[in-house]
Short mmCIF file of C-alpha atoms in Angstrom, two decimals:
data_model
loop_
_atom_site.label_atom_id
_atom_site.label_comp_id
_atom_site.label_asym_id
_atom_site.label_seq_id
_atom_site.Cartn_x
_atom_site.Cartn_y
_atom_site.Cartn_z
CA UNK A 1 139.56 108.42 70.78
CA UNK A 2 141.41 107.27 73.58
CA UNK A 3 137.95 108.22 75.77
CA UNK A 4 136.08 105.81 73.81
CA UNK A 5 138.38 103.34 73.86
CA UNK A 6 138.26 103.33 78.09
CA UNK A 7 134.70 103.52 77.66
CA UNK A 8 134.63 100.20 75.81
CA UNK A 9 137.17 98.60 77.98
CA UNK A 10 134.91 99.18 80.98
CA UNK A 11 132.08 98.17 79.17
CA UNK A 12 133.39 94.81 78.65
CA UNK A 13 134.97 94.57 81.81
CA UNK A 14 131.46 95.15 83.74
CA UNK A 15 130.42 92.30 81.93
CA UNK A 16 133.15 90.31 82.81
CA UNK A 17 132.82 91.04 86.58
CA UNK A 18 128.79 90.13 86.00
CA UNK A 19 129.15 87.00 84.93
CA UNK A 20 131.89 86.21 87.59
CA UNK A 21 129.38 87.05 90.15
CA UNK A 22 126.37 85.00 88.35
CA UNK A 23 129.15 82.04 88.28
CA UNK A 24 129.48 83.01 92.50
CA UNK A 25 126.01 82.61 92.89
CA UNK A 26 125.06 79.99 90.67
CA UNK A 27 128.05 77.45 93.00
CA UNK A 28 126.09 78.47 96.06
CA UNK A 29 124.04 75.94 97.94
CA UNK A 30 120.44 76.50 96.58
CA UNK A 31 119.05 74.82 99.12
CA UNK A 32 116.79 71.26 99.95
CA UNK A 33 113.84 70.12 97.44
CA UNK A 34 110.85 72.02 99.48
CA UNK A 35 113.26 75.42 98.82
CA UNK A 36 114.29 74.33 95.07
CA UNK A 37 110.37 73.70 94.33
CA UNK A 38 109.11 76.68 95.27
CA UNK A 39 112.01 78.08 93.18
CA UNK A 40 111.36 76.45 90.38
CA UNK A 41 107.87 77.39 89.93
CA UNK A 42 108.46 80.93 90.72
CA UNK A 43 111.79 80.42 88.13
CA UNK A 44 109.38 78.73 85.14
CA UNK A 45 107.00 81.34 85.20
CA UNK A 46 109.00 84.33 85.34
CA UNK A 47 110.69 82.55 82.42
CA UNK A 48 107.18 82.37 80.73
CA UNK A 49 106.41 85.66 81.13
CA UNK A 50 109.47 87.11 79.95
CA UNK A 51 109.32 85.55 76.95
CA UNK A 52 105.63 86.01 75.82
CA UNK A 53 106.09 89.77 76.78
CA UNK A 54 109.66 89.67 74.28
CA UNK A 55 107.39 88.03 71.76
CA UNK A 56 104.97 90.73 71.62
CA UNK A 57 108.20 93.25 71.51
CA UNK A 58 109.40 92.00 68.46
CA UNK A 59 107.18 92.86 66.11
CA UNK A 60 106.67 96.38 67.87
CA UNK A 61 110.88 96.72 67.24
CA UNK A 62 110.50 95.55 63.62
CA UNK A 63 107.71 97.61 62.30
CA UNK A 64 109.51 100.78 64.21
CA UNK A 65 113.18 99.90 62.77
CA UNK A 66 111.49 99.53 59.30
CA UNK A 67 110.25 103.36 59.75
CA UNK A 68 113.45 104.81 61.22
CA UNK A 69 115.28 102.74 58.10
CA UNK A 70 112.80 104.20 55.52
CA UNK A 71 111.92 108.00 56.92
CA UNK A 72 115.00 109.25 58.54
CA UNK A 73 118.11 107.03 57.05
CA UNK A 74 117.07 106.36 53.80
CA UNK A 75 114.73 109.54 53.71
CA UNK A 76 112.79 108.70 50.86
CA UNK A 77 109.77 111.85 51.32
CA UNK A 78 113.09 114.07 51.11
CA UNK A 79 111.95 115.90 54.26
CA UNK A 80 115.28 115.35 56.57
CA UNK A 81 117.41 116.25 53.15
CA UNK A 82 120.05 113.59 53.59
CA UNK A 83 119.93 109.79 53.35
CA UNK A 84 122.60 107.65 54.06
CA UNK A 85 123.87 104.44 52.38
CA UNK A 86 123.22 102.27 55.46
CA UNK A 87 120.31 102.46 58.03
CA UNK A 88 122.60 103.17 60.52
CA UNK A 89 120.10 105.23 62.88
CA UNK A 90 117.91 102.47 62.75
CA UNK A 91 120.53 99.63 63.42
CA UNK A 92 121.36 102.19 67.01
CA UNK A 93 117.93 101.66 67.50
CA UNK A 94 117.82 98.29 67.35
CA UNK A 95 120.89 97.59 69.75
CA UNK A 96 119.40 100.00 71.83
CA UNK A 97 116.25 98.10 71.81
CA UNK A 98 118.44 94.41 72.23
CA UNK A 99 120.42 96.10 75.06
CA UNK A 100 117.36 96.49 77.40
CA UNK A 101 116.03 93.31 76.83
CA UNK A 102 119.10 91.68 77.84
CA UNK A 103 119.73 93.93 80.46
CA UNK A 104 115.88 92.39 81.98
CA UNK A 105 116.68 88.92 80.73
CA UNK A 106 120.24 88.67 82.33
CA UNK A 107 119.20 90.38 85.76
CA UNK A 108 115.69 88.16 85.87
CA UNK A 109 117.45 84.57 85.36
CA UNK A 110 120.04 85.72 88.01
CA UNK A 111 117.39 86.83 90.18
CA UNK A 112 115.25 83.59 90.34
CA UNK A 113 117.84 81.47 90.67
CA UNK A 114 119.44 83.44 93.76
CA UNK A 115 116.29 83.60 95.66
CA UNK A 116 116.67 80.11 96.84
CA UNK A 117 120.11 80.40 97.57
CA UNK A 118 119.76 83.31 99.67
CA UNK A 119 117.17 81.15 101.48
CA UNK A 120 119.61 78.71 102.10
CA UNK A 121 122.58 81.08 103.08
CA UNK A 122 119.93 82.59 105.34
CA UNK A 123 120.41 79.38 107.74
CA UNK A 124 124.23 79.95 108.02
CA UNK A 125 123.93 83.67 108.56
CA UNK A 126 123.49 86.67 107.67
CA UNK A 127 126.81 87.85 106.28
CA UNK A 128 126.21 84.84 103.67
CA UNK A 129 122.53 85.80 102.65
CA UNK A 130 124.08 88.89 101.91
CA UNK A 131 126.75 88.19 99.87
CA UNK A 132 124.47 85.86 97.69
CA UNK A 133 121.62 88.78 97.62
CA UNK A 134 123.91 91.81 97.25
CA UNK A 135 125.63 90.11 94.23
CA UNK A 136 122.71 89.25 92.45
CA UNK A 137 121.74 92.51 92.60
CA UNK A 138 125.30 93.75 91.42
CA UNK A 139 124.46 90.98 88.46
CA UNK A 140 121.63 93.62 87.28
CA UNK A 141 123.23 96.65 88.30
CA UNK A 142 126.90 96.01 86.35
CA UNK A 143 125.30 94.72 83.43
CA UNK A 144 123.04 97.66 83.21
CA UNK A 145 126.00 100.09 82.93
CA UNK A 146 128.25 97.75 81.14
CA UNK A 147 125.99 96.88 78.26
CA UNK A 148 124.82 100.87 78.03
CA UNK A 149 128.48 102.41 77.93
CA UNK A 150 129.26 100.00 75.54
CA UNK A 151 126.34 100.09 73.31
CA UNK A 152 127.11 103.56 72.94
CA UNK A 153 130.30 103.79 73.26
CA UNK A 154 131.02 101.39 70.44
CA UNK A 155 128.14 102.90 68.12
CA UNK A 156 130.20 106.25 67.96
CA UNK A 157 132.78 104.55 67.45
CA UNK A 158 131.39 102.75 64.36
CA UNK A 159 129.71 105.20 63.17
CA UNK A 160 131.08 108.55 64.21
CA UNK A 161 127.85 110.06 64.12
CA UNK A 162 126.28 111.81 67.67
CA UNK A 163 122.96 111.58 65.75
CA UNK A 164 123.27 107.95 64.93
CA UNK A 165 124.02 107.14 68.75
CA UNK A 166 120.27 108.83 69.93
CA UNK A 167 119.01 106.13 68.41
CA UNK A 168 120.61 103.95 70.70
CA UNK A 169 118.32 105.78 73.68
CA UNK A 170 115.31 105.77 71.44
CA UNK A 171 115.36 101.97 71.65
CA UNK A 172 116.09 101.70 75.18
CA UNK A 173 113.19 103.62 76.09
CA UNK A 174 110.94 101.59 73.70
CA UNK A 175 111.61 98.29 76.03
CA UNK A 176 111.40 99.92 79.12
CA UNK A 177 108.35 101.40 78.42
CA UNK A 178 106.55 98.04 77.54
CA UNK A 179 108.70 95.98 80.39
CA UNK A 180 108.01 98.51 83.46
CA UNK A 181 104.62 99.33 82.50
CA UNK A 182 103.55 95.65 81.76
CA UNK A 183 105.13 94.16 84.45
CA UNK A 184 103.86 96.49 87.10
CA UNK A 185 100.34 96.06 86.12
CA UNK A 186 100.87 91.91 86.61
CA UNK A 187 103.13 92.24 89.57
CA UNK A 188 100.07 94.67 91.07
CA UNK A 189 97.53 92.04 89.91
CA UNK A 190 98.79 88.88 91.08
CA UNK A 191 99.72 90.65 94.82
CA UNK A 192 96.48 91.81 95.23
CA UNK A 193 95.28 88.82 94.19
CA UNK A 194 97.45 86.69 96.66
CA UNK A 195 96.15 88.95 99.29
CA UNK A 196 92.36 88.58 99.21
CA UNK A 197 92.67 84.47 99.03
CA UNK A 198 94.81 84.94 102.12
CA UNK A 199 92.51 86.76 103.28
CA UNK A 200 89.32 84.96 102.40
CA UNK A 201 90.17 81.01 101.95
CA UNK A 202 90.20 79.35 105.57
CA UNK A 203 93.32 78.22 107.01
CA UNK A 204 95.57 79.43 104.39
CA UNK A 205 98.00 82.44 105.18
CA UNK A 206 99.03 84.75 103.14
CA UNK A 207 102.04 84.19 101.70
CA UNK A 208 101.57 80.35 102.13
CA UNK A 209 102.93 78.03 98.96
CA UNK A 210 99.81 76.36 98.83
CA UNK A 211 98.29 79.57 97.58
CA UNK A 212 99.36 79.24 93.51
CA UNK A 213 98.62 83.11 93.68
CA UNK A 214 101.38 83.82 95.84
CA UNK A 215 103.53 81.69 93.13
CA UNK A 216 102.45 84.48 90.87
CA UNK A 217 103.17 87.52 93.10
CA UNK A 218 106.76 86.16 93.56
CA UNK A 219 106.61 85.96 89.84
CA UNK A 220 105.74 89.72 89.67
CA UNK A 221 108.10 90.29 91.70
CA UNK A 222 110.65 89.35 89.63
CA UNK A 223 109.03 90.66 86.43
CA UNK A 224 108.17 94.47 87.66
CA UNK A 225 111.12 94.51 90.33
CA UNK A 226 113.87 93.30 88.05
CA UNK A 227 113.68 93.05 84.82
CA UNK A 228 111.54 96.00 84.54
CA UNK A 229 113.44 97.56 86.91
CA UNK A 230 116.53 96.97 84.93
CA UNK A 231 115.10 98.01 81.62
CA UNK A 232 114.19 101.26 82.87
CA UNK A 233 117.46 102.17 84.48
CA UNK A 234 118.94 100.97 81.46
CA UNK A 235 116.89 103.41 79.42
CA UNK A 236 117.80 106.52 82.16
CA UNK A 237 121.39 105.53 82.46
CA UNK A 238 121.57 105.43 78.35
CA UNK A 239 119.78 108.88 78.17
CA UNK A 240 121.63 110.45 80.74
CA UNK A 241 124.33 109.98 79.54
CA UNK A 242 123.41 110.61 75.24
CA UNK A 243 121.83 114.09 76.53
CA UNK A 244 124.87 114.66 77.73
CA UNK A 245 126.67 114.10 74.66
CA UNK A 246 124.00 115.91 72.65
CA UNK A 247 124.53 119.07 74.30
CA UNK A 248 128.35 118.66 73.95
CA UNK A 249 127.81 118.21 70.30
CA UNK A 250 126.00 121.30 69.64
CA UNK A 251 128.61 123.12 71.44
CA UNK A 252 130.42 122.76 68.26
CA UNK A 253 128.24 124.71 66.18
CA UNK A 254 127.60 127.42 69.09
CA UNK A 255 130.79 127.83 71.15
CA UNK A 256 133.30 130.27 70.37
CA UNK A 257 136.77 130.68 71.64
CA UNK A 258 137.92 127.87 73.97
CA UNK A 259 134.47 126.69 74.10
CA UNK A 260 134.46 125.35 70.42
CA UNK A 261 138.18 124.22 70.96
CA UNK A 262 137.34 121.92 73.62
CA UNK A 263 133.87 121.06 72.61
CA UNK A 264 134.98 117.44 71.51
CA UNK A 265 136.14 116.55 75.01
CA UNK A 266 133.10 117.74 76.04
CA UNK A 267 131.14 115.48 74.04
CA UNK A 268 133.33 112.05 74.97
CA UNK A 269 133.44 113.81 79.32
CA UNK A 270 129.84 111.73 79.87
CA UNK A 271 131.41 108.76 78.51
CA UNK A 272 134.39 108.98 80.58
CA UNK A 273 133.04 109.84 83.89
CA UNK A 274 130.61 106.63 83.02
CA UNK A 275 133.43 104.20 82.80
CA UNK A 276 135.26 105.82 85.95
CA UNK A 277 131.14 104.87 87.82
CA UNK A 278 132.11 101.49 86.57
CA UNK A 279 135.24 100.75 87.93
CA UNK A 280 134.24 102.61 91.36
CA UNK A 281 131.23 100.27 91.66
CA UNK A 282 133.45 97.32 91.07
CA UNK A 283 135.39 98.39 93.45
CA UNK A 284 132.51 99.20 95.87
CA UNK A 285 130.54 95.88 95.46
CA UNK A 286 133.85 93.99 97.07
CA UNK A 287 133.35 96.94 100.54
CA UNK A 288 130.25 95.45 101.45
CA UNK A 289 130.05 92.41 104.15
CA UNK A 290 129.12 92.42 107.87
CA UNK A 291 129.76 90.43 110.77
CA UNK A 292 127.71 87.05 111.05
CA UNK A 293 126.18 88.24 113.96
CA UNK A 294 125.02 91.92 112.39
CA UNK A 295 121.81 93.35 112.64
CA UNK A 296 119.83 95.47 110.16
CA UNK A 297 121.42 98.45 111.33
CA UNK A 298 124.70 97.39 110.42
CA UNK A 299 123.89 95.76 107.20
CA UNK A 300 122.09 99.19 106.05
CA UNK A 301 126.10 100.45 107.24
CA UNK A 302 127.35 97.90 105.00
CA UNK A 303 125.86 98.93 102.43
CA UNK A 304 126.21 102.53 102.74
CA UNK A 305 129.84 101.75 103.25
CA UNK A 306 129.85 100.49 99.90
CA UNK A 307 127.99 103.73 98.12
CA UNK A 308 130.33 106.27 99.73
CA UNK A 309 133.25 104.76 98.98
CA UNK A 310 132.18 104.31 95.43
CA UNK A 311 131.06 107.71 95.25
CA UNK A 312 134.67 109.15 96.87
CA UNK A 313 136.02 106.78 93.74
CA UNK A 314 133.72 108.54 91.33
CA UNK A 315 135.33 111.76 92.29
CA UNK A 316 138.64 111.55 92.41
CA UNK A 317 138.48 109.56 88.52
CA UNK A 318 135.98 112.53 87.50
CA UNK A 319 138.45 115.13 88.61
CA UNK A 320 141.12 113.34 86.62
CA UNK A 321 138.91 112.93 83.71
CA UNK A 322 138.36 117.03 83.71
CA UNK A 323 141.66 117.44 83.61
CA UNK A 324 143.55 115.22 81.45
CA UNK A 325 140.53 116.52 78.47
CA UNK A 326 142.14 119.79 79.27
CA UNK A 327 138.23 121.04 80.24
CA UNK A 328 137.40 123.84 82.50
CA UNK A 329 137.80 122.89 86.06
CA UNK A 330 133.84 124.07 86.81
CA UNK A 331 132.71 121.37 84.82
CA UNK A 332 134.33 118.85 88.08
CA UNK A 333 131.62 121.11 90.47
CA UNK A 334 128.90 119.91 88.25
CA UNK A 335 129.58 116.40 88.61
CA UNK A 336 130.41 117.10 92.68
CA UNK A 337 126.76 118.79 92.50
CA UNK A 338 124.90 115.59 91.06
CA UNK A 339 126.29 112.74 93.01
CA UNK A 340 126.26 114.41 96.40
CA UNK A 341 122.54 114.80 95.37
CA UNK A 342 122.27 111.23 94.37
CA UNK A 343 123.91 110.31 97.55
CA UNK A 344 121.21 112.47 100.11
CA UNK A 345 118.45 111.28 98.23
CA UNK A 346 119.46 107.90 98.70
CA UNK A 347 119.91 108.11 102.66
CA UNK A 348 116.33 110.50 102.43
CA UNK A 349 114.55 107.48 100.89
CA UNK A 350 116.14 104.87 103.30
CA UNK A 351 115.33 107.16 106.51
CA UNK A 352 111.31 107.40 105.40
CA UNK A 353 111.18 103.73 104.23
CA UNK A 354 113.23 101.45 106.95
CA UNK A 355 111.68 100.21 110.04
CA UNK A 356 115.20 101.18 112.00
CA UNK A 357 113.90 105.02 111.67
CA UNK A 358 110.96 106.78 113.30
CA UNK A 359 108.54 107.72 110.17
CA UNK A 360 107.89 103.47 109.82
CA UNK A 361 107.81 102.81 113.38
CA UNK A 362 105.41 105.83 113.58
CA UNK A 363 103.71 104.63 111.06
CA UNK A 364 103.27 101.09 112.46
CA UNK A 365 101.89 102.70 116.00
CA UNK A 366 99.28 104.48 113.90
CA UNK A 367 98.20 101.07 112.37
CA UNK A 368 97.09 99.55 116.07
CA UNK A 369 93.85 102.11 116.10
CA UNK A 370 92.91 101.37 112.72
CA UNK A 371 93.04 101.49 109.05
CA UNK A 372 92.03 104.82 108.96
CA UNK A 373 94.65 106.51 110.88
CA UNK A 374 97.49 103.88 108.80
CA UNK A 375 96.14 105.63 105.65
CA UNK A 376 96.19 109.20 106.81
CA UNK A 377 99.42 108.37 108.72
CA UNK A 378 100.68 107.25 105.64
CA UNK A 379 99.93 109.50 103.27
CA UNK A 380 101.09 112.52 105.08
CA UNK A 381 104.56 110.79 105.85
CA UNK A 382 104.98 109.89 101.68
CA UNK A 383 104.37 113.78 100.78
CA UNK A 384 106.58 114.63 103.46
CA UNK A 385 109.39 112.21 102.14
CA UNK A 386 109.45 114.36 98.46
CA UNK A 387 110.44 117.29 100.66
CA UNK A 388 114.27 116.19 100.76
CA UNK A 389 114.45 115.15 96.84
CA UNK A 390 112.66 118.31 95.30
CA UNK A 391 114.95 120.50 97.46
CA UNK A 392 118.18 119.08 96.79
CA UNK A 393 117.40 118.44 93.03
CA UNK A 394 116.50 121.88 93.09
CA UNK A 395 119.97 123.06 94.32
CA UNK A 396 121.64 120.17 92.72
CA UNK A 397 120.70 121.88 89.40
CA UNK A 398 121.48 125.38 90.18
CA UNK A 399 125.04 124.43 91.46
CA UNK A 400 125.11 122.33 88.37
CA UNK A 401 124.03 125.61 85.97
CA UNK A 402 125.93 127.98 87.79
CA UNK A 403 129.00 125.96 87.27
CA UNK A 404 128.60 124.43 83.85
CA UNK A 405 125.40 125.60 82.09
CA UNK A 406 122.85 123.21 80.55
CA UNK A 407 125.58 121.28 79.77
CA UNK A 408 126.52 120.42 83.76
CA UNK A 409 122.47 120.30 84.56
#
């Protein structure tokens, strides 16, 4: 138990740090009235979004915990062969459900109300716009992993139940589906839209305020980019990490030996190793700064800075976590496998995609003969750019077997 209890503690201490960072930002100069104007509109209809999309969620979460309450706790066709005396399955489902729509609403109102501030820091410099954008981003990313780890974390506790706690996921992935899905279709709608009145109306750029569609895009942005964004990680982290679990549970009933011994550390490991991520990334979010006078170059150090240093943190509390649940050592190559995966595929994506590297300055040389040659251009350098992933996933998971079975994959 003492697992779960560190689990919870960094739960609610990623929350903690989130809010001290949305306090940061929120004392931060947000700018003069043109800035706050264009912020506000952009900030009122995010908001209205957001909520007419919850609105529509709620029934959708009712009519689904009413089922889960009915079929699987209360099991009144007989089929599962058990009830229970609470709907406790369905309850997981519905703070599953809650957790990823605060994890969208908590990342989105920090997000619209740093945009103008990062404006604003913008004029001082650059090490100033990127504290103010870096930390609204670590707003998201925190509360993402502290609301998840403690949402299930806290449901096992409750409920001592590793079936119970998949209901947790099961909701997660019933708001992310809805919030990534229908915010990418507006966010897509209301950019192309900006684009062809920039394109068409006379004397009006493209991304000019005047334009209320580019109001809207920025909206989108906002929507798809962040709070969908941050529902679906919310959903992956949750999963990841109630798979996991899952397969550490049924270890019980199939391990022999040391195996079934150990099998309950396996099940609390994922947990563990979660709340040591948590701490590291606290720890990581205060590595990143540059010089005022940086370029892009160094701020993509910065921030790589930050990653590796977290991820070196990561390590060293996995290892320790390994060991002090008395597991086999192999299990500590597993988790070695998967982050030094995480890690390449994060520098893969940031070689194909920033303008400091060759494939987007290629890219851009291609674009002064035509659109033609952009599009080719383009499309060969995207397939190229999965090369990288699919490999090291690929070995990523055979280390990961080879080491620890399904359980390390």
């Amino acid at each position: 138990m003492v697992a779960i209890y560190i689990s919870i503690l960094a739960g609610i201490l990623a929350l903690l740090f989130a809010a001290g960072l949305a306090v940061y930002i929120m004392k931060q100069d947000p700018g003069d009235e043109s800035i706050r104007s264009i912020g506000r509109a952009i900030q009122e209809g995010a908001m209205a979004f957001l909520i007419r999309e919850y609105r529509v969620l709620v029934f959708f979460i009712i009519v689904v915990f009413v089922i889960l309450a009915l079929f699987v706790d209360y099991d009144i066709t007989g089929k599962i062969g058990h009830s229970r005396s609470i709907p406790s399955t369905a309850i997981s489902y519905l703070a599953g459900a809650l957790g990823s729509a605060l994890t969208g609403f908590i990342g989105m109102n920090i997000a619209v109300r740093a945009n103008t501030r990062t404006t604003a820091s913008a004029i001082e410099g650059l090490n100033p716009a990127l504290r103010v954008a870096f930390n609204s981003g670590a707003v998201m990313g925190i509360s993402v992993v502290g609301i998840g780890i403690l949402g299930v974390a806290a449901l096992y506790w409750i409920f001592k139940d590793p079936n119970i706690v998949a209901g947790f996921g099961f909701g997660a992935s019933s708001i992310a589906l809805f919030a990534r899905v229908g915010g990418g279709i507006y966010t897509k709608a209301a950019d192309v839209g900006a684009d062809l009145v920039g394109k068409i109306e006379k004397g009006i750029p493209e991304d000019d305020p005047r334009n209320p569609a580019v109001i809207a895009d920025n909206v989108g942005d906002n929507v798809g980019d962040v709070a969908g964004m941050g529902a679906d990680l919310f959903e992956s982290y949750v999963g990841s990490i109630i798979a996991t679990m899952a397969l550490g549970a049924t270890a019980a009933f199939f391990a022999a030996g040391d195996e079934a011994q150990f099998s309950s550390s396996r099940f609390v490991l994922p947990m563990l190793i979660a709340a040591v991520g948590i701490f590291s990334s606290i720890v990581g979010t205060f590595l990143v700064r540059t010089g005022q006078q940086a370029d892009m170059g160094r701020l993509l150090w910065a921030l790589r800075y930050g990653i590796i240093a977290a991820a070196l943190l990561v390590l060293i509390g996995s290892g320790l976590a390994v060991y002090a649940l008395k597991l086999d050592f192999d299990i500590f190559w597993a988790v070695v496998a998967g982050l030094v995966a995480g890690v390449i595929i994060g520098l893969s994506t940031e070689y194909f995609t920033s303008y400091e590297y060759g494939p987007t300055k290629s890219l851009a040389r291609q674009a002064l003969t035509g659109p033609a040659t952009t599009i080719i251009a383009g499309f060969g350098w995207g397939m190229l750019s999965t090369i990288i992933p699919i490999v090291v996933i690929a070995v990523a998971i055979l280390f990961a077997y080879y080491f620890a079975g399904l359980y390390g994959v």
